[in-house]
Structures are given as C-alpha cells and as structure tokens.
Amino acid sequence: MIKTYLVTGGAGFIGSNFIQYILNKYKNDIFVINLDKLTYAGNLNNLKSVEKNKNYVFVKGDICDKKLVANLFKKYNIDYVVNFAAESHVDRSINSAEEFVTTNVYGTFNLLENAKKAWQTGEDCYKAGVKYLQVSTDEVYGALTEKESSFTEKTPICPHSPYSASKAGADMLVKSFYDTHKMPLNITRCSNNYGPYQFPEKLIPLMFIKCKNKQQLPVYGTGLNVRDWLYVTDHCSAIDLVLRKAKPGEIYNIGGNNEKNNLYIVNYIINYLSKHFDKTISPDLITFVKDRKGHDFRYSINSSKIQKELGWKPEVSFEKGIELTMNWYLKNDKWIKDVLDGSYKNKTT
Ligand code: NAD
Ligand code: DAU
C-alpha cells in the first residue's frame, strides 16, 4: 500500500533533505505532499532533483491556515504528517519572537487538530497505520555545563530562547494530544544538524561563505560554547525509523555523539578551505564579537533510547560529514549566489 506523507517545511534545510531521502528510499511506494510557506528560509532550489517526480507535489501555504490544511486532508488520504515547518533561527527569535509563537505553536496545533479530525474513527481510535511526527530540538532541554551529563528523554524541559520556548510549547501540545486523545504520534529531539542546503545564517554555512570570501568570521563570546553535531541524512534516517517503527506516544533524542566547541568548528572550516581552496585563508579571519543574549553554553544528546529500541545509529562521522558538506558548498556556487542575491525567491514552483 502506498503511504502518503504530508511533509511541512519541506523547502527548508532538513525538510528538503528528508524529502529526497524518502523518495530515494521508497520510490513508488510513497506519495509526498510538501506544504511550505516559503519564508526567507524556504528555497525551492533545494528540491530541484525531485520537482518532476510523479510521487511529489509542492503546495505553497501556511501550516496555520485552517482551511488549507483541512482541504489537504480531504483531498489526499494522508498517512503520515512530518512537521518540520518552523521559524528555526535563535538569533531571529531574540530580535522578534511573534512569528515563532505563531508558526511553531499555533501552526503545530492546527496540524494536530486537522490530523485528529481526519484520522479519528471513535473515542481514542484512529485509522490504521497513521502517525504524526513532531520534529523538535535538543534546545527544549535548556543548557548544560561542561561536566553535566547529556540530555536524556527524561531531562526536564527548560528552554531559554524564544525559539526553544516556542518549540517546547509545541512539544507540550503534541504530548497532550497523545495523553488526552491517544493520537498516534511521536516527538523527536535532535541536536545541531549540518549538511547540504543549510541556509547561511547558521554557523557552518555562514562561516564557509565568509571564509571563502575572506571576510571576518564573527564568533560569539569566547567561542567555547559546545554543540553536538549530526550530519543531516543521519537525522533523516532516524525520523524515518521513528515514523515507521516507534510505539505511539514515545519521545526520542537523536544526536551524533559528536560535541565540538564553536572555535573548533570554525578552525576546521578555515583549515579545510586553506587546504582545498585558497592557501592564504588563515585563522586571522576570526573575530570575537558580542555574545548572543542568553547563549546556551552546551548541548549534548544521549541517544541510547533510539539506538536500543529502534536500532538507529549515526552512519556519517564528523570528518566525513564536514568533507561532504564543504564539497557540496564548493560545488554549488550558483545555489549560494541565488541565496545571497535573493533570486532564490523567484522560484515558486
Ligand atoms: P529551516 O529554517 O531551514 O526551514 C524551515 C522551513 O519551514 C522553511 O522552508 C520555511 O519556509 C518553512 N516554514 C516556516 N514557517 C512556515 C509556516 N508557517 N507554514 C509552512 N511552512 C513554514 O529549518 P531547519 O533547520 O530545516 O529545521 C527544520 C525543523 O527541524 C525545525 O522544526 C527545527 O526546529 C528542527 N530542528 C532543526 C535542527 C537544526 O540543526 N537545523 C536541529 C533539530 C531540530
Ligand atoms: O540544537 C539544535 C538547534 O541547532 C536547532 O533547534 C536550531 O534550529 C538550529 O538553528 C541550531 O541552533 P544553534 O543556535 O545551536 O545554531 P547556530 O548555527 O545559530 O549557532 C551554533 C553556535 O554557533 C551557537 O553557539 C552560536 C554560534 N554562532 C552562531 C552564528 C550564526 C557564532 O558564534 N557566530 C555566528 O555567526
């Protein structure tokens, strides 16, 4: 039986990788509807490889739009909802948080409500084989000191930024639809992703582009904040597994067991580009700038639950992942140029 996916935010970084991953894996056994508002972060150039695929359709729209989401459930026999759609950048949420609350909290509610209406067959009973998956983040757990142990699924939620607070709010709503209505769903909480198609406001693509152009590299504060980096296709494989195999109501942490501080990452990019692109690129480009407000010191994920219960493990080492990422950005000048000059916005189908 063909499985029909409603993927939201599929024109963004992880969503576009996920759509390519599942179409490649399941081929004619799936049909994918990509619902994306095309905010500044949505880029249809990310989906060129699938845009003519007969098992894929793009719908421009907002997850907060009640009528549109209801109509999608009427038009298609949706089995899976995978909600990537979000305002995702911490710095933007510090400058202005409204869109974060609207999309991340209300948008999630609207998807849940419509999925419940479409799927419920009786009290606490749902159509067979359906599932809602909320793509959440390790940032809902807050921050760790250098010595504290990694976040587990039992770590209390304690978000600090408006971004992570809005994601935590969404998680609570999703959980409530399981606790109250027994809706078949899961939540995944992943650490920092990197890889192709990441919008260059995030650390790795931002530093790559600036470094290649020999511009100053703005490192916040001391540069010693730690993130747990995971190559994006490893996140995709984990989501795929949770969607198809996990028991409803469960939450899974996903992480690369790969903690690095920001200075390590920036120096890695400098060394890579000086070796493979221009010998004169050097650490002199590093510039320490004012710290991010409320900057979380360290994230670290304990992903033993998904490893033990579902047999997931990350396949791509940090060295391999960075090489794949740097080579992708080096080969995709046009993608970068279109993002930087804004012409990616002209592509609407
Ligand atoms: P992104 O910012 O690259 O993409 C977000 C996508 O959502 C864009 O295509 C945008 O147009 C779309 N969108 C935004 N508001 C929308 C709305 N109201 N309706 C429909 N579409 C809308 O984000 P990303 O980095 O790909 O992250 C995807 C998801 O994964 C987010 O929920 C994020 O919280 C989560 N996450 C990200 C990371 C990471 O490292 N990037 C790690 C863990 C979890
Ligand atoms: O942990 C998962 C989260 O990872 C996701 O939920 C978010 O959507 C995603 O944006 C990411 O959040 P971060 O804030 O960790 O990612 P960002 O790339 O913005 O920053 C990574 C680290 O680098 C952080 O400590 C801040 C620092 N930084 C970032 C930028 C953009 C700098 O030092 N300079 C910069 O210019």
Short mmCIF file of N, CA, C and O and ligand atoms in Angstrom, two decimals, residues 14 86-91 136-140 151 161 163-164 167 189-193 198-207 210 217-221 223-229 261-263 265-266 287 289-292 295-297 299 301, ligand 2:
data_model
loop_
_atom_site.label_atom_id
_atom_site.label_comp_id
_atom_site.label_asym_id
_atom_site.label_seq_id
_atom_site.Cartn_x
_atom_site.Cartn_y
_atom_site.Cartn_z
N ILE A 14 16.39 20.80 6.55
CA ILE A 14 16.25 19.37 6.89
C ILE A 14 15.08 18.76 6.10
O ILE A 14 15.18 17.64 5.60
N ALA A 86 8.88 25.50 10.72
CA ALA A 86 9.15 26.27 11.93
C ALA A 86 9.97 27.50 11.57
O ALA A 86 10.63 27.54 10.53
N GLU A 87 9.90 28.48 12.43
CA GLU A 87 10.94 29.51 12.47
C GLU A 87 12.04 28.86 13.29
O GLU A 87 11.80 28.41 14.41
N SER A 88 13.27 28.81 12.73
CA SER A 88 14.27 27.92 13.33
C SER A 88 15.53 28.62 13.84
O SER A 88 16.40 27.96 14.40
N HIS A 89 15.64 29.95 13.66
CA HIS A 89 16.93 30.58 14.00
C HIS A 89 16.86 31.36 15.31
O HIS A 89 16.11 32.33 15.43
N VAL A 90 17.68 30.94 16.27
CA VAL A 90 17.69 31.52 17.62
C VAL A 90 17.90 33.04 17.58
O VAL A 90 17.16 33.79 18.23
N ASP A 91 18.86 33.52 16.79
CA ASP A 91 19.15 34.96 16.76
C ASP A 91 17.92 35.77 16.32
O ASP A 91 17.64 36.84 16.84
N SER A 136 11.33 18.04 16.75
CA SER A 136 11.69 19.01 17.78
C SER A 136 13.22 19.08 17.91
O SER A 136 13.94 18.60 17.03
N THR A 137 13.64 19.67 19.00
CA THR A 137 15.06 20.00 19.12
C THR A 137 15.58 19.76 20.53
O THR A 137 14.83 19.84 21.50
N ASP A 138 16.90 19.51 20.62
CA ASP A 138 17.52 19.35 21.95
C ASP A 138 17.47 20.65 22.76
O ASP A 138 17.61 20.63 23.97
N GLU A 139 17.23 21.78 22.06
CA GLU A 139 17.25 23.07 22.77
C GLU A 139 16.11 23.19 23.78
O GLU A 139 16.15 24.06 24.65
N VAL A 140 15.08 22.33 23.67
CA VAL A 140 13.97 22.41 24.65
C VAL A 140 14.46 22.04 26.05
O VAL A 140 13.85 22.42 27.04
N PHE A 151 21.64 15.21 27.80
CA PHE A 151 20.18 15.20 27.90
C PHE A 151 19.65 13.81 27.59
O PHE A 151 20.03 13.20 26.58
N SER A 161 15.66 30.38 25.02
CA SER A 161 15.41 31.42 23.99
C SER A 161 13.95 31.39 23.59
O SER A 161 13.27 30.36 23.76
N TYR A 163 12.93 31.03 20.67
CA TYR A 163 12.83 29.90 19.72
C TYR A 163 12.59 28.60 20.48
O TYR A 163 11.63 27.87 20.21
N SER A 164 13.48 28.29 21.43
CA SER A 164 13.35 26.98 22.09
C SER A 164 12.10 26.92 22.96
O SER A 164 11.49 25.85 23.10
N LYS A 167 9.34 25.98 20.64
CA LYS A 167 9.41 24.54 20.29
C LYS A 167 8.95 23.70 21.49
O LYS A 167 8.29 22.67 21.32
N ARG A 189 13.79 14.72 19.19
CA ARG A 189 14.55 15.91 19.62
C ARG A 189 16.00 15.72 19.19
O ARG A 189 16.74 14.90 19.76
N CYS A 190 16.37 16.47 18.18
CA CYS A 190 17.69 16.27 17.58
C CYS A 190 18.64 17.41 17.94
O CYS A 190 18.23 18.52 18.24
N SER A 191 19.92 17.08 17.85
CA SER A 191 20.97 18.07 18.07
C SER A 191 21.24 18.85 16.77
O SER A 191 20.54 18.67 15.78
N ASN A 192 22.28 19.69 16.78
CA ASN A 192 22.59 20.54 15.61
C ASN A 192 22.90 19.72 14.37
O ASN A 192 23.79 18.88 14.38
N ASN A 193 22.18 20.02 13.30
CA ASN A 193 22.42 19.36 12.01
C ASN A 193 23.34 20.21 11.14
O ASN A 193 23.36 21.44 11.26
N GLN A 198 21.79 24.01 3.82
CA GLN A 198 21.50 24.74 5.06
C GLN A 198 21.61 26.24 4.80
O GLN A 198 22.59 26.72 4.21
N PHE A 199 20.63 26.99 5.25
CA PHE A 199 20.59 28.44 4.99
C PHE A 199 21.77 29.11 5.70
O PHE A 199 22.03 28.85 6.88
N PRO A 200 22.46 30.00 4.98
CA PRO A 200 23.72 30.54 5.54
C PRO A 200 23.54 31.63 6.60
O PRO A 200 24.26 32.62 6.60
N GLU A 201 22.60 31.40 7.51
CA GLU A 201 22.53 32.20 8.74
C GLU A 201 23.05 31.33 9.89
O GLU A 201 23.37 31.84 10.95
N LYS A 202 23.13 30.01 9.65
CA LYS A 202 23.57 29.06 10.67
C LYS A 202 25.09 28.92 10.62
O LYS A 202 25.71 29.14 9.57
N LEU A 203 25.68 28.50 11.74
CA LEU A 203 27.14 28.60 11.91
C LEU A 203 27.96 28.04 10.73
O LEU A 203 28.81 28.76 10.17
N ILE A 204 27.71 26.79 10.35
CA ILE A 204 28.63 26.16 9.38
C ILE A 204 28.56 26.80 7.99
O ILE A 204 29.59 27.24 7.46
N PRO A 205 27.36 26.93 7.38
CA PRO A 205 27.36 27.57 6.05
C PRO A 205 27.75 29.05 6.10
O PRO A 205 28.40 29.55 5.16
N LEU A 206 27.41 29.73 7.19
CA LEU A 206 27.79 31.15 7.31
C LEU A 206 29.31 31.29 7.30
O LEU A 206 29.88 32.10 6.56
N MET A 207 29.96 30.45 8.13
CA MET A 207 31.42 30.55 8.24
C MET A 207 32.08 30.10 6.93
O MET A 207 33.09 30.67 6.51
N LYS A 210 31.73 33.08 4.40
CA LYS A 210 32.56 34.23 4.79
C LYS A 210 34.04 33.90 4.61
O LYS A 210 34.83 34.70 4.13
N LEU A 217 35.18 36.41 10.43
CA LEU A 217 34.33 35.32 10.90
C LEU A 217 33.85 35.64 12.32
O LEU A 217 34.64 35.56 13.28
N PRO A 218 32.57 36.04 12.45
CA PRO A 218 32.09 36.52 13.75
C PRO A 218 31.79 35.40 14.75
O PRO A 218 30.76 34.74 14.67
N VAL A 219 32.70 35.18 15.68
CA VAL A 219 32.50 34.14 16.70
C VAL A 219 31.92 34.82 17.95
O VAL A 219 32.50 35.77 18.48
N TYR A 220 30.77 34.31 18.41
CA TYR A 220 30.11 34.93 19.57
C TYR A 220 30.88 34.62 20.86
O TYR A 220 31.25 33.46 21.10
N GLY A 221 31.03 35.64 21.71
CA GLY A 221 31.62 35.45 23.05
C GLY A 221 33.01 34.85 22.97
O GLY A 221 33.87 35.33 22.23
N GLY A 223 33.66 31.71 22.06
CA GLY A 223 33.76 30.64 21.05
C GLY A 223 33.82 29.25 21.67
O GLY A 223 34.03 28.25 20.99
N LEU A 224 33.64 29.18 23.00
CA LEU A 224 33.78 27.88 23.67
C LEU A 224 32.45 27.14 23.86
O LEU A 224 32.42 26.05 24.43
N ASN A 225 31.35 27.75 23.40
CA ASN A 225 30.05 27.05 23.51
C ASN A 225 30.09 25.77 22.68
O ASN A 225 30.69 25.73 21.61
N VAL A 226 29.40 24.76 23.23
CA VAL A 226 29.51 23.42 22.63
C VAL A 226 28.18 23.00 22.01
O VAL A 226 27.13 23.16 22.62
N ARG A 227 28.26 22.41 20.82
CA ARG A 227 27.09 21.83 20.15
C ARG A 227 27.44 20.39 19.78
O ARG A 227 28.61 20.04 19.60
N ASP A 228 26.38 19.57 19.62
CA ASP A 228 26.56 18.14 19.34
C ASP A 228 26.13 17.92 17.88
O ASP A 228 24.94 17.88 17.58
N TRP A 229 27.10 17.84 16.97
CA TRP A 229 26.81 17.94 15.54
C TRP A 229 26.44 16.60 14.91
O TRP A 229 27.08 15.59 15.16
N ASN A 261 33.35 22.51 20.27
CA ASN A 261 33.06 23.92 20.53
C ASN A 261 33.14 24.72 19.22
O ASN A 261 33.65 24.24 18.21
N ASN A 262 32.57 25.92 19.26
CA ASN A 262 32.43 26.69 18.02
C ASN A 262 33.78 27.04 17.39
O ASN A 262 33.92 27.05 16.17
N LEU A 263 34.78 27.31 18.25
CA LEU A 263 36.11 27.64 17.69
C LEU A 263 36.70 26.46 16.94
O LEU A 263 37.34 26.62 15.89
N ILE A 265 35.00 24.22 15.31
CA ILE A 265 34.29 24.13 14.02
C ILE A 265 34.84 25.19 13.05
O ILE A 265 35.14 24.90 11.88
N VAL A 266 34.99 26.41 13.55
CA VAL A 266 35.43 27.50 12.66
C VAL A 266 36.86 27.22 12.17
O VAL A 266 37.16 27.36 10.97
N THR A 287 37.01 36.75 14.30
CA THR A 287 36.78 37.99 15.05
C THR A 287 35.80 37.67 16.17
O THR A 287 34.69 37.19 15.90
N VAL A 289 33.02 38.52 18.62
CA VAL A 289 32.01 39.59 18.68
C VAL A 289 31.16 39.40 19.93
O VAL A 289 31.28 38.40 20.63
N LYS A 290 30.30 40.39 20.18
CA LYS A 290 29.41 40.37 21.35
C LYS A 290 28.65 39.04 21.41
O LYS A 290 28.19 38.54 20.38
N ASP A 291 28.51 38.50 22.59
CA ASP A 291 27.86 37.20 22.74
C ASP A 291 26.36 37.28 22.42
O ASP A 291 25.75 38.34 22.58
N ARG A 292 25.80 36.15 21.99
CA ARG A 292 24.35 36.02 21.83
C ARG A 292 23.70 36.19 23.20
O ARG A 292 24.20 35.65 24.20
N HIS A 295 22.90 33.02 25.66
CA HIS A 295 23.56 31.98 24.86
C HIS A 295 23.70 30.66 25.65
O HIS A 295 24.45 30.58 26.63
N ASP A 296 23.02 29.61 25.21
CA ASP A 296 23.14 28.31 25.85
C ASP A 296 24.58 27.81 25.73
O ASP A 296 25.14 27.79 24.63
N PHE A 297 25.15 27.37 26.87
CA PHE A 297 26.58 27.01 26.83
C PHE A 297 26.83 25.71 26.07
O PHE A 297 27.66 25.63 25.17
N TYR A 299 25.07 21.86 24.50
CA TYR A 299 24.05 20.83 24.27
C TYR A 299 24.77 19.51 24.08
O TYR A 299 25.82 19.45 23.43
N ILE A 301 23.56 15.24 23.61
CA ILE A 301 22.41 14.33 23.50
C ILE A 301 22.79 12.90 23.85
O ILE A 301 23.79 12.38 23.32
O1 DAU B 2 20.47 22.21 18.70
C1 DAU B 2 19.54 22.21 17.66
C2 DAU B 2 19.36 23.62 17.14
O2 DAU B 2 20.56 23.95 16.44
C3 DAU B 2 18.13 23.79 16.26
O3 DAU B 2 16.98 23.56 17.03
C4 DAU B 2 18.09 25.20 15.66
O4 DAU B 2 17.01 25.30 14.74
C5 DAU B 2 19.39 25.43 14.92
O5 DAU B 2 19.40 26.77 14.42
C6 DAU B 2 20.59 25.23 15.85
O6 DAU B 2 20.64 26.25 16.88
P1 DAU B 2 22.03 26.93 17.33
O7 DAU B 2 21.72 28.23 17.94
O8 DAU B 2 22.85 25.96 18.09
O9 DAU B 2 22.72 27.08 15.87
P2 DAU B 2 23.53 28.29 15.19
O10 DAU B 2 24.08 27.75 13.91
O11 DAU B 2 22.74 29.54 15.13
O12 DAU B 2 24.73 28.53 16.20
C7 DAU B 2 25.61 27.47 16.55
C8 DAU B 2 26.61 28.02 17.55
O13 DAU B 2 27.46 28.97 16.88
C9 DAU B 2 25.98 28.79 18.70
O14 DAU B 2 26.73 28.55 19.88
C10 DAU B 2 26.11 30.26 18.30
C11 DAU B 2 27.40 30.26 17.49
N1 DAU B 2 27.47 31.28 16.41
C12 DAU B 2 26.47 31.29 15.51
C13 DAU B 2 26.49 32.20 14.47
C14 DAU B 2 25.36 32.25 13.46
C15 DAU B 2 28.56 32.13 16.33
O15 DAU B 2 29.50 32.08 17.15
N2 DAU B 2 28.59 33.04 15.29
C16 DAU B 2 27.59 33.12 14.38
O16 DAU B 2 27.67 33.99 13.46
#
